[in-house]
PDB file of C-alpha atoms in Angstrom:
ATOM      1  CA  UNK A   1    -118.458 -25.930 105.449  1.00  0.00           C
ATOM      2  CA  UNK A   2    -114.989 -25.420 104.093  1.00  0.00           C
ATOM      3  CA  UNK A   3    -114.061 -29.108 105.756  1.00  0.00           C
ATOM      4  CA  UNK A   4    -116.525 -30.782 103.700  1.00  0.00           C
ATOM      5  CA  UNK A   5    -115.388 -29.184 100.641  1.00  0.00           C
ATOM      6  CA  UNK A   6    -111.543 -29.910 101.080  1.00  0.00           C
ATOM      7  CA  UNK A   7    -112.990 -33.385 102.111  1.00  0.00           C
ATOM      8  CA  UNK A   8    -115.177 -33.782  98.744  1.00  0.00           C
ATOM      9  CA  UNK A   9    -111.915 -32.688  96.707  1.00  0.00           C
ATOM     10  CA  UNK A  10    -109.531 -34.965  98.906  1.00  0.00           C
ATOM     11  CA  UNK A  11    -112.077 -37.690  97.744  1.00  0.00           C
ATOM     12  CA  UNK A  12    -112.386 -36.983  94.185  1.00  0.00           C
ATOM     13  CA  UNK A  13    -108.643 -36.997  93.928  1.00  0.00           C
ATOM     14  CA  UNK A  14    -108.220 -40.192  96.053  1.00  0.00           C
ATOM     15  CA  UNK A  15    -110.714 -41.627  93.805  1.00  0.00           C
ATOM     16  CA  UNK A  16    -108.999 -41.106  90.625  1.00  0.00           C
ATOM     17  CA  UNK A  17    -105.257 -42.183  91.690  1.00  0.00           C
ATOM     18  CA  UNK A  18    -106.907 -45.219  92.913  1.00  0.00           C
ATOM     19  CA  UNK A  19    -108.421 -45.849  89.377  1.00  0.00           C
ATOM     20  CA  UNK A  20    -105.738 -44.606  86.826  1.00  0.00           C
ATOM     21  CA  UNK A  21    -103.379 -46.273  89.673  1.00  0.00           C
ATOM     22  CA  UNK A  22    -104.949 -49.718  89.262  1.00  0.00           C
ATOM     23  CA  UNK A  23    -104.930 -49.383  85.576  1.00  0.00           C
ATOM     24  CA  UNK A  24    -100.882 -47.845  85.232  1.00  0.00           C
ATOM     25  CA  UNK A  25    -100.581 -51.312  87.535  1.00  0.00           C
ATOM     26  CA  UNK A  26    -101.973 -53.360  85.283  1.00  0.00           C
ATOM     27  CA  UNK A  27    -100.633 -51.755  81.877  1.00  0.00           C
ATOM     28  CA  UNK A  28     -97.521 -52.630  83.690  1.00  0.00           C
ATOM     29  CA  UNK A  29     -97.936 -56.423  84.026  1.00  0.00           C
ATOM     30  CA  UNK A  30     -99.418 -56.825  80.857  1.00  0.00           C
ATOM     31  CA  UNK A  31     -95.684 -54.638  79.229  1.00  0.00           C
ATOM     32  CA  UNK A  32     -93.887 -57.082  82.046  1.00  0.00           C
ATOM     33  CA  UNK A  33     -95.110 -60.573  81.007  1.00  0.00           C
ATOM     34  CA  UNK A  34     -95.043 -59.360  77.212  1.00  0.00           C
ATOM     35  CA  UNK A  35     -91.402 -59.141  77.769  1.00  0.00           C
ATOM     36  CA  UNK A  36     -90.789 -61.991  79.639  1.00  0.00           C
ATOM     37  CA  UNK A  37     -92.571 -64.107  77.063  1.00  0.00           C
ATOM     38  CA  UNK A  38     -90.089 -62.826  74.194  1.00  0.00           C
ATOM     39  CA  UNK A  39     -92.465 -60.512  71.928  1.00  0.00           C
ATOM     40  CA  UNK A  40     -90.873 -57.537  71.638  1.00  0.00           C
ATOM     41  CA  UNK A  41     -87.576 -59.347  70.792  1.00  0.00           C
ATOM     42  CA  UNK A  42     -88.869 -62.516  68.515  1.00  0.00           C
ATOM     43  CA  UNK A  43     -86.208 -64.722  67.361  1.00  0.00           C
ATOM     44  CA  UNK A  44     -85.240 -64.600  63.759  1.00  0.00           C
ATOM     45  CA  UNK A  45     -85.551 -67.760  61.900  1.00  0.00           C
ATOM     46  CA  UNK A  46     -83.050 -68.795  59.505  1.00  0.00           C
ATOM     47  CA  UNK A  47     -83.474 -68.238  56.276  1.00  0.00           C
ATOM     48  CA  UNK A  48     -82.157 -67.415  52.862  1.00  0.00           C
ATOM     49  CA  UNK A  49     -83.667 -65.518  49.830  1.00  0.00           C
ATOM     50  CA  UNK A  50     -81.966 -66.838  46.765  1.00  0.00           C
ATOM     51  CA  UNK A  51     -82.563 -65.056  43.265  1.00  0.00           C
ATOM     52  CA  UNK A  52     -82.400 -66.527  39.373  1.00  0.00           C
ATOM     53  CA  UNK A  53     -80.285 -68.865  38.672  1.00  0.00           C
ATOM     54  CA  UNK A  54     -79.788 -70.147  41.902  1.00  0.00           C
ATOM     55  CA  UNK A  55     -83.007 -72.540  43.263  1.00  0.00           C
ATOM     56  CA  UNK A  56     -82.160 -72.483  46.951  1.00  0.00           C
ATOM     57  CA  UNK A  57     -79.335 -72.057  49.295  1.00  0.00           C
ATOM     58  CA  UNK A  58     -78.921 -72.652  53.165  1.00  0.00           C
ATOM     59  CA  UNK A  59     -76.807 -70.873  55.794  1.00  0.00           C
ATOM     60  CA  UNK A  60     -75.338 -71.306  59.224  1.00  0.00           C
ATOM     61  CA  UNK A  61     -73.019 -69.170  61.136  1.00  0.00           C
ATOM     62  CA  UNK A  62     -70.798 -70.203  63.998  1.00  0.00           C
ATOM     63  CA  UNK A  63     -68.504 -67.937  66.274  1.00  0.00           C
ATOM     64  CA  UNK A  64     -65.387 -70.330  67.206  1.00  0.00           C
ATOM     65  CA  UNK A  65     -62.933 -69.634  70.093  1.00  0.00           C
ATOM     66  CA  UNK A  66     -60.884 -66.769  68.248  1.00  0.00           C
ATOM     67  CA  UNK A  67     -63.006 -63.693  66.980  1.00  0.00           C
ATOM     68  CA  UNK A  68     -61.233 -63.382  63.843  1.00  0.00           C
ATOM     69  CA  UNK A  69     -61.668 -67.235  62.746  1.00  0.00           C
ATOM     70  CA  UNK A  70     -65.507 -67.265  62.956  1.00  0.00           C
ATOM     71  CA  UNK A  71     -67.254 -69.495  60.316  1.00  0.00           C
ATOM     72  CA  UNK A  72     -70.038 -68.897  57.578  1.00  0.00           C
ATOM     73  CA  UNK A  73     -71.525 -71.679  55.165  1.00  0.00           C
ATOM     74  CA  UNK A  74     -73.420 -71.418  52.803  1.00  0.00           C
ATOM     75  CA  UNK A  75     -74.692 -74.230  50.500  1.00  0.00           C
ATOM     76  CA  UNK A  76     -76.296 -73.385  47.304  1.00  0.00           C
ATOM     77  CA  UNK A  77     -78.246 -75.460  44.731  1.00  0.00           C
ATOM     78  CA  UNK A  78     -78.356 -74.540  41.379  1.00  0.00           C
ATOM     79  CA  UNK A  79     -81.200 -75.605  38.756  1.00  0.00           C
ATOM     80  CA  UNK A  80     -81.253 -78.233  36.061  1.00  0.00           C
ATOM     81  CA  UNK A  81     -81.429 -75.441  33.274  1.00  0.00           C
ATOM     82  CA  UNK A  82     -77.861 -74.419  34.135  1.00  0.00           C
ATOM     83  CA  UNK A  83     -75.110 -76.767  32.932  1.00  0.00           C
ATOM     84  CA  UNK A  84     -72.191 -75.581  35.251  1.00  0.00           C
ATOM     85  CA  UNK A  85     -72.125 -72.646  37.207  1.00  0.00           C
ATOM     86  CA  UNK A  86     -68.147 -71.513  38.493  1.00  0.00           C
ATOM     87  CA  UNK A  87     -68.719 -68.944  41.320  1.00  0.00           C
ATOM     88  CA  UNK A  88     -66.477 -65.413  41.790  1.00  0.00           C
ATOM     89  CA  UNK A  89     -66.609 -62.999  44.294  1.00  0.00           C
ATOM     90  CA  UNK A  90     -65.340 -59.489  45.522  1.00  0.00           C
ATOM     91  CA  UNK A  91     -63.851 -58.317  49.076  1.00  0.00           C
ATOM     92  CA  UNK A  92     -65.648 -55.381  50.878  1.00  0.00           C
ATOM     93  CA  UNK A  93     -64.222 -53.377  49.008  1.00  0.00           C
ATOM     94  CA  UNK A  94     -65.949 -54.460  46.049  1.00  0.00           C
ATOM     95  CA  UNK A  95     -63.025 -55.420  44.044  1.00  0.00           C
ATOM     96  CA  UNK A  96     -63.022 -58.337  41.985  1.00  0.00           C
ATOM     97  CA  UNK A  97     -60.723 -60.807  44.308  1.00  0.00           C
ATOM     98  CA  UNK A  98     -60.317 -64.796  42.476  1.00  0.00           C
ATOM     99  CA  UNK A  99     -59.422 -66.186  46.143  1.00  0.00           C
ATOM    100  CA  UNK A 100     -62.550 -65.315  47.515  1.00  0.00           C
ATOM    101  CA  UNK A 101     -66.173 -66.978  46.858  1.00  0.00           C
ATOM    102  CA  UNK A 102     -67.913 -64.661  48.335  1.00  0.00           C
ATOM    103  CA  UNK A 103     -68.501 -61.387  50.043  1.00  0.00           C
ATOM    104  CA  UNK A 104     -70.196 -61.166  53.148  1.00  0.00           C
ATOM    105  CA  UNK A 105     -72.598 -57.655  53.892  1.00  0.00           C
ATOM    106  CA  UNK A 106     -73.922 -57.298  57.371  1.00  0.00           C
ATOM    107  CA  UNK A 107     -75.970 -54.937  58.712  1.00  0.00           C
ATOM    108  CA  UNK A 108     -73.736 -55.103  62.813  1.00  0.00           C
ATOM    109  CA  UNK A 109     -69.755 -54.810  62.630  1.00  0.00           C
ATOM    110  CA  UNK A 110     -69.573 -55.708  58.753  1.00  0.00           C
ATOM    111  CA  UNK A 111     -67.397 -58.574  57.598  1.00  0.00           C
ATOM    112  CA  UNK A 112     -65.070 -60.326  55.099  1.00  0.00           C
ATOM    113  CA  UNK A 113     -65.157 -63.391  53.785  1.00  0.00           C
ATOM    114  CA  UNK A 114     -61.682 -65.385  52.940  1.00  0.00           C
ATOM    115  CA  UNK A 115     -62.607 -69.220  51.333  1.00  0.00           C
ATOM    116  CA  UNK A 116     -61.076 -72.071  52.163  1.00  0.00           C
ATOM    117  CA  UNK A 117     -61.676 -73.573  48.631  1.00  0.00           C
ATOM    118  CA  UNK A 118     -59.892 -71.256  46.627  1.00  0.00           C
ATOM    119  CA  UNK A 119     -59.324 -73.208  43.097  1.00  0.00           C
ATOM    120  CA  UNK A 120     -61.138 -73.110  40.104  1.00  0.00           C
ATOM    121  CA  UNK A 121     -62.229 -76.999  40.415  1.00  0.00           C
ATOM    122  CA  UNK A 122     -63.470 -76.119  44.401  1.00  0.00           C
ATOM    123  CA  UNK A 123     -65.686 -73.385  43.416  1.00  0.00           C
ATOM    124  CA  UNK A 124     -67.603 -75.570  39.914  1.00  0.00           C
ATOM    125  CA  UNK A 125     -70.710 -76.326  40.674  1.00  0.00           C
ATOM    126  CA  UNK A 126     -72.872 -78.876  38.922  1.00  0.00           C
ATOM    127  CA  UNK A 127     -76.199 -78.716  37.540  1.00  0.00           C
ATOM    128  CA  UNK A 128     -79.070 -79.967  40.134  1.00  0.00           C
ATOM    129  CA  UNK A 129     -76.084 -80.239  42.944  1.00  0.00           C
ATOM    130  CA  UNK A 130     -75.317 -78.110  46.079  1.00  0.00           C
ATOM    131  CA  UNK A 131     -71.720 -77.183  47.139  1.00  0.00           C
ATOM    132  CA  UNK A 132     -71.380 -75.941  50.396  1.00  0.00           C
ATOM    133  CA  UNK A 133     -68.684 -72.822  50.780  1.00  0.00           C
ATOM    134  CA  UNK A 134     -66.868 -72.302  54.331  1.00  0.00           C
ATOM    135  CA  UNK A 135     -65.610 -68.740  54.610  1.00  0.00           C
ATOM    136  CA  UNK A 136     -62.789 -68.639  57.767  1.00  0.00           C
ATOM    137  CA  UNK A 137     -62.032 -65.436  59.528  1.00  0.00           C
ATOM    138  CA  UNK A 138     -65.505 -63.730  59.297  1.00  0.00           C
ATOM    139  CA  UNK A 139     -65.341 -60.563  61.172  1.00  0.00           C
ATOM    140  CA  UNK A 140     -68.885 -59.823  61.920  1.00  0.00           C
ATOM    141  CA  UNK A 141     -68.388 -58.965  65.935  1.00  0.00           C
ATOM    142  CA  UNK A 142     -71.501 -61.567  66.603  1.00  0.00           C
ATOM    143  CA  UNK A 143     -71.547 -63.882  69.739  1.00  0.00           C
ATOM    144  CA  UNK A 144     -73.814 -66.984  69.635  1.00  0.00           C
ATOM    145  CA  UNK A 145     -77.653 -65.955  70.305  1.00  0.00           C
ATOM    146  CA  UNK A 146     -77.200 -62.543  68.385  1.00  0.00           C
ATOM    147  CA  UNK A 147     -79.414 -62.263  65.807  1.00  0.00           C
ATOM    148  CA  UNK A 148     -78.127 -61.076  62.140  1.00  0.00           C
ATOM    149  CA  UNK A 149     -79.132 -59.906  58.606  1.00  0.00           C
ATOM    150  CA  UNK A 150     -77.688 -58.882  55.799  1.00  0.00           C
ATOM    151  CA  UNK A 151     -76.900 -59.912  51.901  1.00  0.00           C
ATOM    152  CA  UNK A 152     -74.067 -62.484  50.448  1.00  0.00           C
ATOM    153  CA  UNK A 153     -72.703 -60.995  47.250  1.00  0.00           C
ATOM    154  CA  UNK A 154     -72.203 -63.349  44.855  1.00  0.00           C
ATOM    155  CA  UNK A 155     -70.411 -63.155  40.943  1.00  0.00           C
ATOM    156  CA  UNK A 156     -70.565 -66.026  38.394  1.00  0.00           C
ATOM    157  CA  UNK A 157     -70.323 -67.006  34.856  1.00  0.00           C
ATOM    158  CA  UNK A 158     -72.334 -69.591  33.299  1.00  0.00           C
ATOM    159  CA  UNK A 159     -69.625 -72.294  31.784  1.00  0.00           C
ATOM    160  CA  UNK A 160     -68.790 -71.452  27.961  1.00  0.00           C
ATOM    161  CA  UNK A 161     -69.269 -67.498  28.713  1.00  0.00           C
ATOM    162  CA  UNK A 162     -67.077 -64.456  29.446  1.00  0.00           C
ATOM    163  CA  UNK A 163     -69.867 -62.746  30.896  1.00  0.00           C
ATOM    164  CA  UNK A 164     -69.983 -62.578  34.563  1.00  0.00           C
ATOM    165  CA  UNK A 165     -73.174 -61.759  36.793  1.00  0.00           C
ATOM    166  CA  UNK A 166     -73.508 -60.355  40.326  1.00  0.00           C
ATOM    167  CA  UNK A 167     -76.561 -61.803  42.259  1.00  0.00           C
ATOM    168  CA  UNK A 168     -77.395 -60.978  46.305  1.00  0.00           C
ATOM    169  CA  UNK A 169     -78.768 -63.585  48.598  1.00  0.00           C
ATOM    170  CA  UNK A 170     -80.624 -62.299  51.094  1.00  0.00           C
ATOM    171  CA  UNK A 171     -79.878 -63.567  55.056  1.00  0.00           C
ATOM    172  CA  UNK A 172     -81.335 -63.812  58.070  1.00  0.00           C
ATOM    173  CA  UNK A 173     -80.785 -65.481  61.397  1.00  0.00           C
ATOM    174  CA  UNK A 174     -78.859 -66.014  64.665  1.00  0.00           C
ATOM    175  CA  UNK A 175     -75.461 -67.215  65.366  1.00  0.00           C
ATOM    176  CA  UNK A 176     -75.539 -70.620  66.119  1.00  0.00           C
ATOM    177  CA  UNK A 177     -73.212 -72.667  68.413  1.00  0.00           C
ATOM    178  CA  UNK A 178     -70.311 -74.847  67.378  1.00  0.00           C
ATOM    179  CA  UNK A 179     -70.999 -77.920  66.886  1.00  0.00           C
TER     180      UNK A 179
END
């Protein structure tokens, strides 16, 4: 009598590692080939969020062979309303800096922005036109295939006024190889 007991219980729990074992099992290869397939790490696509007056803008980011000399561009299109447009900008620091064009936010390593056009002229921009900035010596601690997002900080005055105004551009994306 006490055999067939310890054999009923020896069953039972056979019987239900062999079921909630099966179904771990498969819980596992579904999680497995989830991962494999990408979709618990999507990739981000490139975009860029402009705000009033800007229309659009477009970005790309390239790591070159030294870490400190990394590129950013960013190309931005302003609308037909706006007769001339002469962009400003501010370190991280958020000091008003004339060199620079713009200030670079991310949300991995943080950065700085120094722009190769650095004139007056080189940073007008013309109704209905885009002008494409290059910041050199980005410090943002990416590689290419690393995924990014953050906000460009931009200051400008509309042409005639004193008045200058601070606008963010939101960013998303992944660090793209050199061309």
């Amino acid at each position: 009598m006490f055999n067939k007991r310890s054999d009923k219980k020896a069953q039972a729990a056979m019987e239900f590692l062999m079921t909630y074992g099966w179904a771990i099992l498969i819980i596992l290869v579904v999680l497995g080939a989830l991962f494999y397939l990408g979709v618990f790490s999507p990739n981000i696509s490139t975009s860029c969020t402009p705000f009033p007056p800007i229309s659009s803008c477009d970005i790309k980011l390239i790591p070159s062979v030294a870490p400190a000399a990394d590129t950013f561009e960013l190309s931005i299109v302003y609308p037909p309303t706006i007769n001339n447009v002469a962009l400003f900008g501010w370190d991280s620091t958020a000091n008003p800096a004339e060199t620079d064009v713009a200030s670079i936010e991310f949300d991995v390593g943080g950065a700085d922005c120094d722009v190769d056009d650095s004139t007056d002229a080189d940073r007008a921009l013309v109704s209905g036109t885009a002008k494409t900035f290059t910041c050199t010596n980005v410090r943002h601690g990416l590689t290419t295939g690393d995924q990014y997002a953050g906000d460009v900080v931009l200051e400008y005055q509309l042409q005639g006024s004193t008045i200058s105004h601070k606008i963010r551009l939101s960013i998303t994306g992944t660090v793209e190889e050199e061309e």
